[in-house]
PDB file of C-alpha atoms in Angstrom:
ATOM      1  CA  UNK A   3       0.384  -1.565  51.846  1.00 70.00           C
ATOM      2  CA  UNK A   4       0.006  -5.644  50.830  1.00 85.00           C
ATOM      3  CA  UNK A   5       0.810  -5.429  46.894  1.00 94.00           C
ATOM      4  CA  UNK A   6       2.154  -7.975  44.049  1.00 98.00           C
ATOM      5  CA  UNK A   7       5.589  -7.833  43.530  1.00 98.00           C
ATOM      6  CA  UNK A   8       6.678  -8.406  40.219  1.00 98.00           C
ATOM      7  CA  UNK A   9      10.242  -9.378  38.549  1.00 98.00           C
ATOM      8  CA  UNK A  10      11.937  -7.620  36.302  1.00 98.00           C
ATOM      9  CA  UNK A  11       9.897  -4.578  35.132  1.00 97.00           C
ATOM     10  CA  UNK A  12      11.078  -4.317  31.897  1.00 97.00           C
ATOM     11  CA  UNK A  13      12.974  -6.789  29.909  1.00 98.00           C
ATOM     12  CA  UNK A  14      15.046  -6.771  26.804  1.00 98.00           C
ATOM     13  CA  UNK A  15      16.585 -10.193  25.272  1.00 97.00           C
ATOM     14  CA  UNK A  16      17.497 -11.991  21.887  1.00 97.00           C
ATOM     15  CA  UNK A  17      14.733 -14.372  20.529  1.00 97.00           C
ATOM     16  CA  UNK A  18      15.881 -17.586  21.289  1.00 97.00           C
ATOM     17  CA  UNK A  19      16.787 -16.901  25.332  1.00 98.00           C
ATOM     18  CA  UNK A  20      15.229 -18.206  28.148  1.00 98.00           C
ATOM     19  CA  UNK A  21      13.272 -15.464  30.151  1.00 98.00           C
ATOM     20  CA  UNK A  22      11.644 -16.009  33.581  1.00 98.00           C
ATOM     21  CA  UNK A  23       9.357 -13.886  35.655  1.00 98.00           C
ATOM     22  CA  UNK A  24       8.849 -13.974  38.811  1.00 98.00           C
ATOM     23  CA  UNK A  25       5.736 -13.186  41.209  1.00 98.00           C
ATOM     24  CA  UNK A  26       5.197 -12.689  44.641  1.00 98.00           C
ATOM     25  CA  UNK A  27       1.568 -12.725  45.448  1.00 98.00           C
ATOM     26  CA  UNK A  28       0.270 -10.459  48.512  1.00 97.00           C
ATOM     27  CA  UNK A  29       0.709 -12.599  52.162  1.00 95.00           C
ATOM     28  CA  UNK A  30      -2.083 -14.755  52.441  1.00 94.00           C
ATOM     29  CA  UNK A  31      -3.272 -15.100  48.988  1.00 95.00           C
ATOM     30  CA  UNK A  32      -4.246 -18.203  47.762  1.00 93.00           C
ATOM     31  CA  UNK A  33      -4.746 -18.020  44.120  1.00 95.00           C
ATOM     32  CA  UNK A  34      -2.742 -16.481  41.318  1.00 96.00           C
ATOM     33  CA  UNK A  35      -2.887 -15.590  37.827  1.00 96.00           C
ATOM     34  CA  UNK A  36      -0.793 -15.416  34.841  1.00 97.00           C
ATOM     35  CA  UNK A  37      -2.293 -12.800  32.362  1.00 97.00           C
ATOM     36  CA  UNK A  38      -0.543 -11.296  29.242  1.00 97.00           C
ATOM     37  CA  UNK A  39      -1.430  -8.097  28.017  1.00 96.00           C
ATOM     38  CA  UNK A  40      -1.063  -7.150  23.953  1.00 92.00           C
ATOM     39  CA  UNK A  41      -2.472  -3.930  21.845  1.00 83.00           C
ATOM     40  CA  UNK A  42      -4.301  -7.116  19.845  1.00 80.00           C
ATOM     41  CA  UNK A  43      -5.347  -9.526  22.619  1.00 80.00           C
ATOM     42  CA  UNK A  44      -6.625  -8.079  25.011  1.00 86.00           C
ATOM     43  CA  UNK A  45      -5.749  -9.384  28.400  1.00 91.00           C
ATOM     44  CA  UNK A  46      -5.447 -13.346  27.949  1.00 93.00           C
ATOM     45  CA  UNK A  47      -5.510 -15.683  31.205  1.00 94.00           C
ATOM     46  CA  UNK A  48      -2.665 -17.639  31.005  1.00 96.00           C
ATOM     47  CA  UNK A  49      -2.348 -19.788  33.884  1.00 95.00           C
ATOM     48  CA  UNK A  50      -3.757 -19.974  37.323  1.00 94.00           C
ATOM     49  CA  UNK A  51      -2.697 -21.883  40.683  1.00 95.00           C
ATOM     50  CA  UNK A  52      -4.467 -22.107  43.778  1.00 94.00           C
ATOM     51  CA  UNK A  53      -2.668 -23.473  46.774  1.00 94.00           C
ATOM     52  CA  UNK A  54      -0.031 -23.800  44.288  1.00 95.00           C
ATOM     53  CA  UNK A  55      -1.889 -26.484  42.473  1.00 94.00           C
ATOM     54  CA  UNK A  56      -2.070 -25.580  38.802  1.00 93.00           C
ATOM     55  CA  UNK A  57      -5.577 -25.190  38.103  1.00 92.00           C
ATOM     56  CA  UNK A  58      -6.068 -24.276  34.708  1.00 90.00           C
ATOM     57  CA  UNK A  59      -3.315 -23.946  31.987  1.00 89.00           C
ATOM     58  CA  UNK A  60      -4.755 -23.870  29.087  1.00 89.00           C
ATOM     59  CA  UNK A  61      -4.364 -20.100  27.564  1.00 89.00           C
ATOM     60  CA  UNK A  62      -0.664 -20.785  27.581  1.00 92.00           C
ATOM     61  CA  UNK A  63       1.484 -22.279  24.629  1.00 88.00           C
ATOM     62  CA  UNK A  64       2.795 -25.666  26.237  1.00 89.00           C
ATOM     63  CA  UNK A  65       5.656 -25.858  23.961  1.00 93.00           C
ATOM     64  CA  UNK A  66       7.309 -22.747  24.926  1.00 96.00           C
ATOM     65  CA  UNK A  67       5.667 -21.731  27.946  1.00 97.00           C
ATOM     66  CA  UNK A  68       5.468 -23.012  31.322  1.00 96.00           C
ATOM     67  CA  UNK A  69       4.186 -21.698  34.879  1.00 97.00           C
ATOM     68  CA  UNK A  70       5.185 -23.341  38.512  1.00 96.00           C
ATOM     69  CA  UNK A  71       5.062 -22.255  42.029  1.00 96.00           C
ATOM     70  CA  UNK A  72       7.411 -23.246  44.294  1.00 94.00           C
ATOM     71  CA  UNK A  73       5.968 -22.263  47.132  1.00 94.00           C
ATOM     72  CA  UNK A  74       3.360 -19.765  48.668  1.00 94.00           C
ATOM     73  CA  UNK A  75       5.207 -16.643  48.114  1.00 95.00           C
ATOM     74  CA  UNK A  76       6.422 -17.570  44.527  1.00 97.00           C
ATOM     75  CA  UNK A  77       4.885 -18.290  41.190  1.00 98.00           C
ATOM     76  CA  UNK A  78       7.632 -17.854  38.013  1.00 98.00           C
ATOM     77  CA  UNK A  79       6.827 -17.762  34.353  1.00 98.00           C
ATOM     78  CA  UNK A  80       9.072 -19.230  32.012  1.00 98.00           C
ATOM     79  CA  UNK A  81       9.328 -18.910  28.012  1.00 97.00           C
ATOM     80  CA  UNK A  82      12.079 -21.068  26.556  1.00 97.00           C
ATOM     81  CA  UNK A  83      12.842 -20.675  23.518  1.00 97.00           C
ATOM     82  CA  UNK A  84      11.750 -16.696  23.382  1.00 97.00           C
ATOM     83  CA  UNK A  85      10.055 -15.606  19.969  1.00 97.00           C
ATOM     84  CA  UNK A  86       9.476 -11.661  18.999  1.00 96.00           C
ATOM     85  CA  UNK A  87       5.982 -12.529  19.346  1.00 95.00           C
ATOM     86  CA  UNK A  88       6.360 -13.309  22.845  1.00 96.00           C
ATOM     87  CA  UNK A  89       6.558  -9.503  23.352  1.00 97.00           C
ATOM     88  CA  UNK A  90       3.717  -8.324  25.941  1.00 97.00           C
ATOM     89  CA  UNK A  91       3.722  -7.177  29.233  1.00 98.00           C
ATOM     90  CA  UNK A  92       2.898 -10.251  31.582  1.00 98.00           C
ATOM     91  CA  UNK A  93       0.904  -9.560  34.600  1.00 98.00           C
ATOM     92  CA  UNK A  94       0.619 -11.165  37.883  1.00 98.00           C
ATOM     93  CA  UNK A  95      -2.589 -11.137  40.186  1.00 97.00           C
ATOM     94  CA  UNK A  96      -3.416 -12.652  43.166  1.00 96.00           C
ATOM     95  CA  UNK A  97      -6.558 -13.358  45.592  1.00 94.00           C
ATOM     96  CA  UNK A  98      -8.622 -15.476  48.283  1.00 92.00           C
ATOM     97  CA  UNK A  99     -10.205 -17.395  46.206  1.00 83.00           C
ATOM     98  CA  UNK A 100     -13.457 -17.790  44.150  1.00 80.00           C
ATOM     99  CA  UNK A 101     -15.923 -14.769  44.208  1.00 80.00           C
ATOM    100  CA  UNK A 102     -13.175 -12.718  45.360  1.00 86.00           C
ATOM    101  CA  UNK A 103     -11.144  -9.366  44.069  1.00 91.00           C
ATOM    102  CA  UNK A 104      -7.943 -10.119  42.494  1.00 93.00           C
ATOM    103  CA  UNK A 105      -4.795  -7.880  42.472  1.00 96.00           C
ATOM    104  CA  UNK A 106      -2.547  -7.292  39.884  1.00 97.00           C
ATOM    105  CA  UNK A 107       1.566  -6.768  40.055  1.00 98.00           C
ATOM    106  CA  UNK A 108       2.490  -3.857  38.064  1.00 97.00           C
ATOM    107  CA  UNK A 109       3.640  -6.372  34.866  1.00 97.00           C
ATOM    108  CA  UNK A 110       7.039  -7.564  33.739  1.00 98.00           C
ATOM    109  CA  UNK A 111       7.178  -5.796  30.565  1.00 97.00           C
ATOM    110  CA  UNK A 112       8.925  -8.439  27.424  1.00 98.00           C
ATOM    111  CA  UNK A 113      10.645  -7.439  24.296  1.00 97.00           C
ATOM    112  CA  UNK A 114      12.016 -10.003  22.389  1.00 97.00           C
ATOM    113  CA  UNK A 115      13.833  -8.862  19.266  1.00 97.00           C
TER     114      UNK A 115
ATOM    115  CA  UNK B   1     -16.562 -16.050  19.973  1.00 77.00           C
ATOM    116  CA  UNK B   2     -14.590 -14.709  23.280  1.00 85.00           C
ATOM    117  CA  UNK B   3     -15.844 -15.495  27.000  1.00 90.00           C
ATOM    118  CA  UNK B   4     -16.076 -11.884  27.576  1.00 94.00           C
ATOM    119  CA  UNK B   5     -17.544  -9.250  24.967  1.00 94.00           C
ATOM    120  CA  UNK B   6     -17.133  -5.663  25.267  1.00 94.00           C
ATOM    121  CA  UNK B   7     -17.847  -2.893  22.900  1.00 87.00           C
ATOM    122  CA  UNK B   8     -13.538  -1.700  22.360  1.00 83.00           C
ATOM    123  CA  UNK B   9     -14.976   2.003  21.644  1.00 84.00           C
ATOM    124  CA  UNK B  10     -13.533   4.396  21.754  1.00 91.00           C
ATOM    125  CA  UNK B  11     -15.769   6.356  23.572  1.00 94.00           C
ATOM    126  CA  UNK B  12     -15.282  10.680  23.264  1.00 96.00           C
ATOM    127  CA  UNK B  13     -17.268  12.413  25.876  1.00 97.00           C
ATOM    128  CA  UNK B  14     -17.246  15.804  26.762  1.00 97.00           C
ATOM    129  CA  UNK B  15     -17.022  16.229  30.687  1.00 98.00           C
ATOM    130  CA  UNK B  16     -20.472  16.140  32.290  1.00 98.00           C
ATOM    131  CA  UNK B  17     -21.336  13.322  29.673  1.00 97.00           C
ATOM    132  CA  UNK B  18     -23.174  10.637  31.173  1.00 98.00           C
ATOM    133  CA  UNK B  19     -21.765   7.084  29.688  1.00 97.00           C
ATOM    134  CA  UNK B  20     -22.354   3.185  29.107  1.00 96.00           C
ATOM    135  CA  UNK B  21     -20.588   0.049  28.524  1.00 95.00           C
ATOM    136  CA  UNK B  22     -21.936  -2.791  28.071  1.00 94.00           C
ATOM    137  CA  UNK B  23     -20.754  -6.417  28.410  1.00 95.00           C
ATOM    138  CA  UNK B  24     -21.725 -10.001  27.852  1.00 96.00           C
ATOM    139  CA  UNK B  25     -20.396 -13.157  29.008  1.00 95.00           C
ATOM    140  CA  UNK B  26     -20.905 -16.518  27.584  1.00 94.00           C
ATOM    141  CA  UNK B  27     -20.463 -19.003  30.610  1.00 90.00           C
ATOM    142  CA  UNK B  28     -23.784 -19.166  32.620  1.00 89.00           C
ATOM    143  CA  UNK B  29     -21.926 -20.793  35.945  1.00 87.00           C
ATOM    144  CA  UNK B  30     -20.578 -17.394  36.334  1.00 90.00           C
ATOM    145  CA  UNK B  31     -20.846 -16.578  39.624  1.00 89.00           C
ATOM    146  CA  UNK B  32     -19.066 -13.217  40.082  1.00 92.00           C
ATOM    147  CA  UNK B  33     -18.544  -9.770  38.198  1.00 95.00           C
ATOM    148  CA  UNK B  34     -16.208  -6.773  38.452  1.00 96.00           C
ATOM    149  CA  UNK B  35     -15.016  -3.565  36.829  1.00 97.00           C
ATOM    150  CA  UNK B  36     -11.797  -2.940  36.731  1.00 97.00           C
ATOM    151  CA  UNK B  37     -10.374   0.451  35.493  1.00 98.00           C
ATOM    152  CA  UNK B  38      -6.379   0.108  33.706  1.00 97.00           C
ATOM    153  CA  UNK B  39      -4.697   3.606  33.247  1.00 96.00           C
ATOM    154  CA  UNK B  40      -2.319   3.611  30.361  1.00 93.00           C
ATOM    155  CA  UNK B  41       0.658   1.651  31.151  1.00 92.00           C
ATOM    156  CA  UNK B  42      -0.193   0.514  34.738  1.00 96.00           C
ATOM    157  CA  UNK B  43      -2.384  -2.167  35.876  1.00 97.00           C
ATOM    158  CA  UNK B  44      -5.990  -3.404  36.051  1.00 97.00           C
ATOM    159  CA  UNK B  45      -7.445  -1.773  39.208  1.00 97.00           C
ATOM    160  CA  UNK B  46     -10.474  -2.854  40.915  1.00 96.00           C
ATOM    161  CA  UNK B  47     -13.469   0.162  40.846  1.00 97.00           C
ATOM    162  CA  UNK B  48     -16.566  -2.053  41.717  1.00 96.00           C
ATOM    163  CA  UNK B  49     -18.110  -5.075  41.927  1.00 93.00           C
ATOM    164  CA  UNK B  50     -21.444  -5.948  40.431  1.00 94.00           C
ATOM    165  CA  UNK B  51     -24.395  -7.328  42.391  1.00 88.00           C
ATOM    166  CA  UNK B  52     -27.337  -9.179  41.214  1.00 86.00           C
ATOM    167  CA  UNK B  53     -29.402  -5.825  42.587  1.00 87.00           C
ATOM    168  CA  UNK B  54     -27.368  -3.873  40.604  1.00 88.00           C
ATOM    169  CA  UNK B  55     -25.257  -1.316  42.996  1.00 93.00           C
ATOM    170  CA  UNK B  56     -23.647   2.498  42.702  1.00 94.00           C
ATOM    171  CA  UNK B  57     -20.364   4.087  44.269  1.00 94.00           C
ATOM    172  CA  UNK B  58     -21.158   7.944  43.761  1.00 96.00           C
ATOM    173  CA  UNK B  59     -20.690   8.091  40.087  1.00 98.00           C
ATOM    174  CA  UNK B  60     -20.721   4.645  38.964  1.00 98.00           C
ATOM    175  CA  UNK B  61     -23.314   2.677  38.780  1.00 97.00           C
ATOM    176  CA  UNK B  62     -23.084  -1.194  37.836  1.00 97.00           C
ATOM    177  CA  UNK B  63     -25.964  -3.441  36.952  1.00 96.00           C
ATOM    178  CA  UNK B  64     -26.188  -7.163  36.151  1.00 95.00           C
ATOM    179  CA  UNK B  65     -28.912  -9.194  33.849  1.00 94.00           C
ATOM    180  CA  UNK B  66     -28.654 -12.809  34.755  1.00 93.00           C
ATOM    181  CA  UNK B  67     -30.763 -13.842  31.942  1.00 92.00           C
ATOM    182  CA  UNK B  68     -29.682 -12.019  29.534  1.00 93.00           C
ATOM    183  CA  UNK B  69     -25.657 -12.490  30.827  1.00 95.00           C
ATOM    184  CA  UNK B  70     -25.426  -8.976  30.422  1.00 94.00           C
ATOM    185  CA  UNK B  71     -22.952  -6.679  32.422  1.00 96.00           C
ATOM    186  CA  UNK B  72     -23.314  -2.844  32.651  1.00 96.00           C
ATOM    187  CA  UNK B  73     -21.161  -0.009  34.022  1.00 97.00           C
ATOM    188  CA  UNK B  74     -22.542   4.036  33.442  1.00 97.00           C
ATOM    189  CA  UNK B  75     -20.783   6.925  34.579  1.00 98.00           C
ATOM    190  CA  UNK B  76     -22.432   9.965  35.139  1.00 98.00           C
ATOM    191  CA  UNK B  77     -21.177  13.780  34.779  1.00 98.00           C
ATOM    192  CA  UNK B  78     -18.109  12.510  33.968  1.00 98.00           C
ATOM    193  CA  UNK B  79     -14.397  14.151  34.539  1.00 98.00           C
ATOM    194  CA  UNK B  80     -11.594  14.385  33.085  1.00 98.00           C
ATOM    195  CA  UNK B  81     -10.023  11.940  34.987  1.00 97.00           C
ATOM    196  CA  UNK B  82     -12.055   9.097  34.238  1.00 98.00           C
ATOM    197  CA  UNK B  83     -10.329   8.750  30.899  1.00 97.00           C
ATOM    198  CA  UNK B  84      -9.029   4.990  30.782  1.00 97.00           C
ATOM    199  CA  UNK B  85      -9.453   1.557  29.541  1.00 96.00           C
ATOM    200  CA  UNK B  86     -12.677  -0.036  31.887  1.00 97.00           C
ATOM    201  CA  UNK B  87     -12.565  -4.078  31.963  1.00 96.00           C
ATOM    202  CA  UNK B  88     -15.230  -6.082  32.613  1.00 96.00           C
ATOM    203  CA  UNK B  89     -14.123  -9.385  34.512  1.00 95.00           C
ATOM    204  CA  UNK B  90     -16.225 -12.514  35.236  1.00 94.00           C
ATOM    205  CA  UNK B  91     -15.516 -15.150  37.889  1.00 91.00           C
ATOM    206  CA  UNK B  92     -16.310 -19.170  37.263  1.00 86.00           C
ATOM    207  CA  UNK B  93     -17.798 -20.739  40.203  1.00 80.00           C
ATOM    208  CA  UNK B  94     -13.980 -22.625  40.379  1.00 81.00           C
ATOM    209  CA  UNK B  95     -12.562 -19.101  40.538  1.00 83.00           C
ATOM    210  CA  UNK B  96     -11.367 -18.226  37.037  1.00 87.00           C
ATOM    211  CA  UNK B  97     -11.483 -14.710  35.858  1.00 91.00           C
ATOM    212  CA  UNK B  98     -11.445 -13.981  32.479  1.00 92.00           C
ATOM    213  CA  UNK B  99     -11.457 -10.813  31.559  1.00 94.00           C
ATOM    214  CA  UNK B 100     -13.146  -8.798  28.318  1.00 94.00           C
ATOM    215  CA  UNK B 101     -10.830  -6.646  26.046  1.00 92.00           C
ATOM    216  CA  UNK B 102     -11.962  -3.371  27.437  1.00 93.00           C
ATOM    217  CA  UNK B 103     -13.660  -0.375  26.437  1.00 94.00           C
ATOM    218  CA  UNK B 104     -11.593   2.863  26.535  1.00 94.00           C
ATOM    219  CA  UNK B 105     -12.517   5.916  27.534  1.00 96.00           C
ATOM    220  CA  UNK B 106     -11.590   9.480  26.844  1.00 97.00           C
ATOM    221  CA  UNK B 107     -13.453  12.841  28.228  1.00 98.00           C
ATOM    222  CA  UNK B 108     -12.542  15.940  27.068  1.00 97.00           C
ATOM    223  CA  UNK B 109     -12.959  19.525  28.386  1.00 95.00           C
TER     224      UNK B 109
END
């Protein structure tokens, strides 16, 4: 059963650390999303590659935040410095392309304190 | 004034209830739709897509005004287990998808 793979499911640090997710996107995909998830916000697109191209960026805070993949079967999220506010759960999703379903990881879950 | 517009609810239905939700969407290059149904503290699931002709899976029934770039989702005789957070999702044309805030659900017995 294909799924995203998501890293770490829950996450605990010091405001001020670096944190970095990780994604795996399901075999074959080509495009994948960054969303993060807040009681207040809603689900906000953060990023989103396809063929590992960055396509759009611009939901993401550019000082702190930024989003790579180094190849097919990796995408990473990275906050540097953290902030309390940062706290959310961060999902992953990935699909064929335009038109297409998209499917999410189960979310790397972030509390900064 | 957000991409994606739904009504947050909640909505309290007994079960057999029939029920709406509505959505709107602001970009008109959309090119694709979805509902997606999130349980609480798991992730957005697919449950349909939403056709131009407007389309049903059992239950569910989606329909989608063009013109009006209006989305709709109603669930009839509804069960206990339908009780979640629905999200409306629309695709760019360059294969974006943003997603609306969500309308949550809750039946009751």
């Amino acid at each position: 059963d294909a799924r995203v793979t998501q890293t770490p499911r829950h996450k605990v640090t010091e405001m001020g650390q670096e944190v970095t997710m990780r994604c795996q996107p399901i075999l074959g995909h080509n495009t994948v999303f960054w969303y993060r998830q807040t009681m207040m916000q809603g689900l906000e697109l953060l990023a989103y590659f396809r063929n590992r191209a960055p396509l759009d960026d611009s939901g993401m805070p550019k000082d702190r935040f930024s989003a790579e993949m180094p190849d097919a079967t990796l995408a990473t999220l990275k906050i540097q410095p953290s902030e309390p506010r940062d706290s959310a759960v961060y999902f992953c999703a990935s699909g064929t392309g335009p038109g297409n379903t998209i499917y999410f990881g189960e979310g790397s879950w972030l509390t900064v304190v | 004034r957000k991409e994606v517009e739904q009504d947050p609810g909640p909505f309290n239905v007994p079960e057999g209830a029939t029920v709406a939700f509505n959505c709107t969407y602001s970009n008109s290059a959309s090119q694709s739709f979805f509902w997606y149904r999130q349980d609480c503290r798991k992730e957005p699931k697919l449950l349909m897509s939403v056709y131009s002709s407007g389309n049903e899976d059992g239950r569910f029934t989606a329909q989608l005004n063009r013109a009006s770039q209006y989305i709709s989702l109603l669930i009839r005789d509804s069960k206990l287990s339908d009780s979640a957070t629905y999200l409306c999702v629309v695709n760019t044309n360059a294969g974006k998808s943003t997603f609306g805030d969500g309308t949550t659900l809750t039946v009751k017995p």
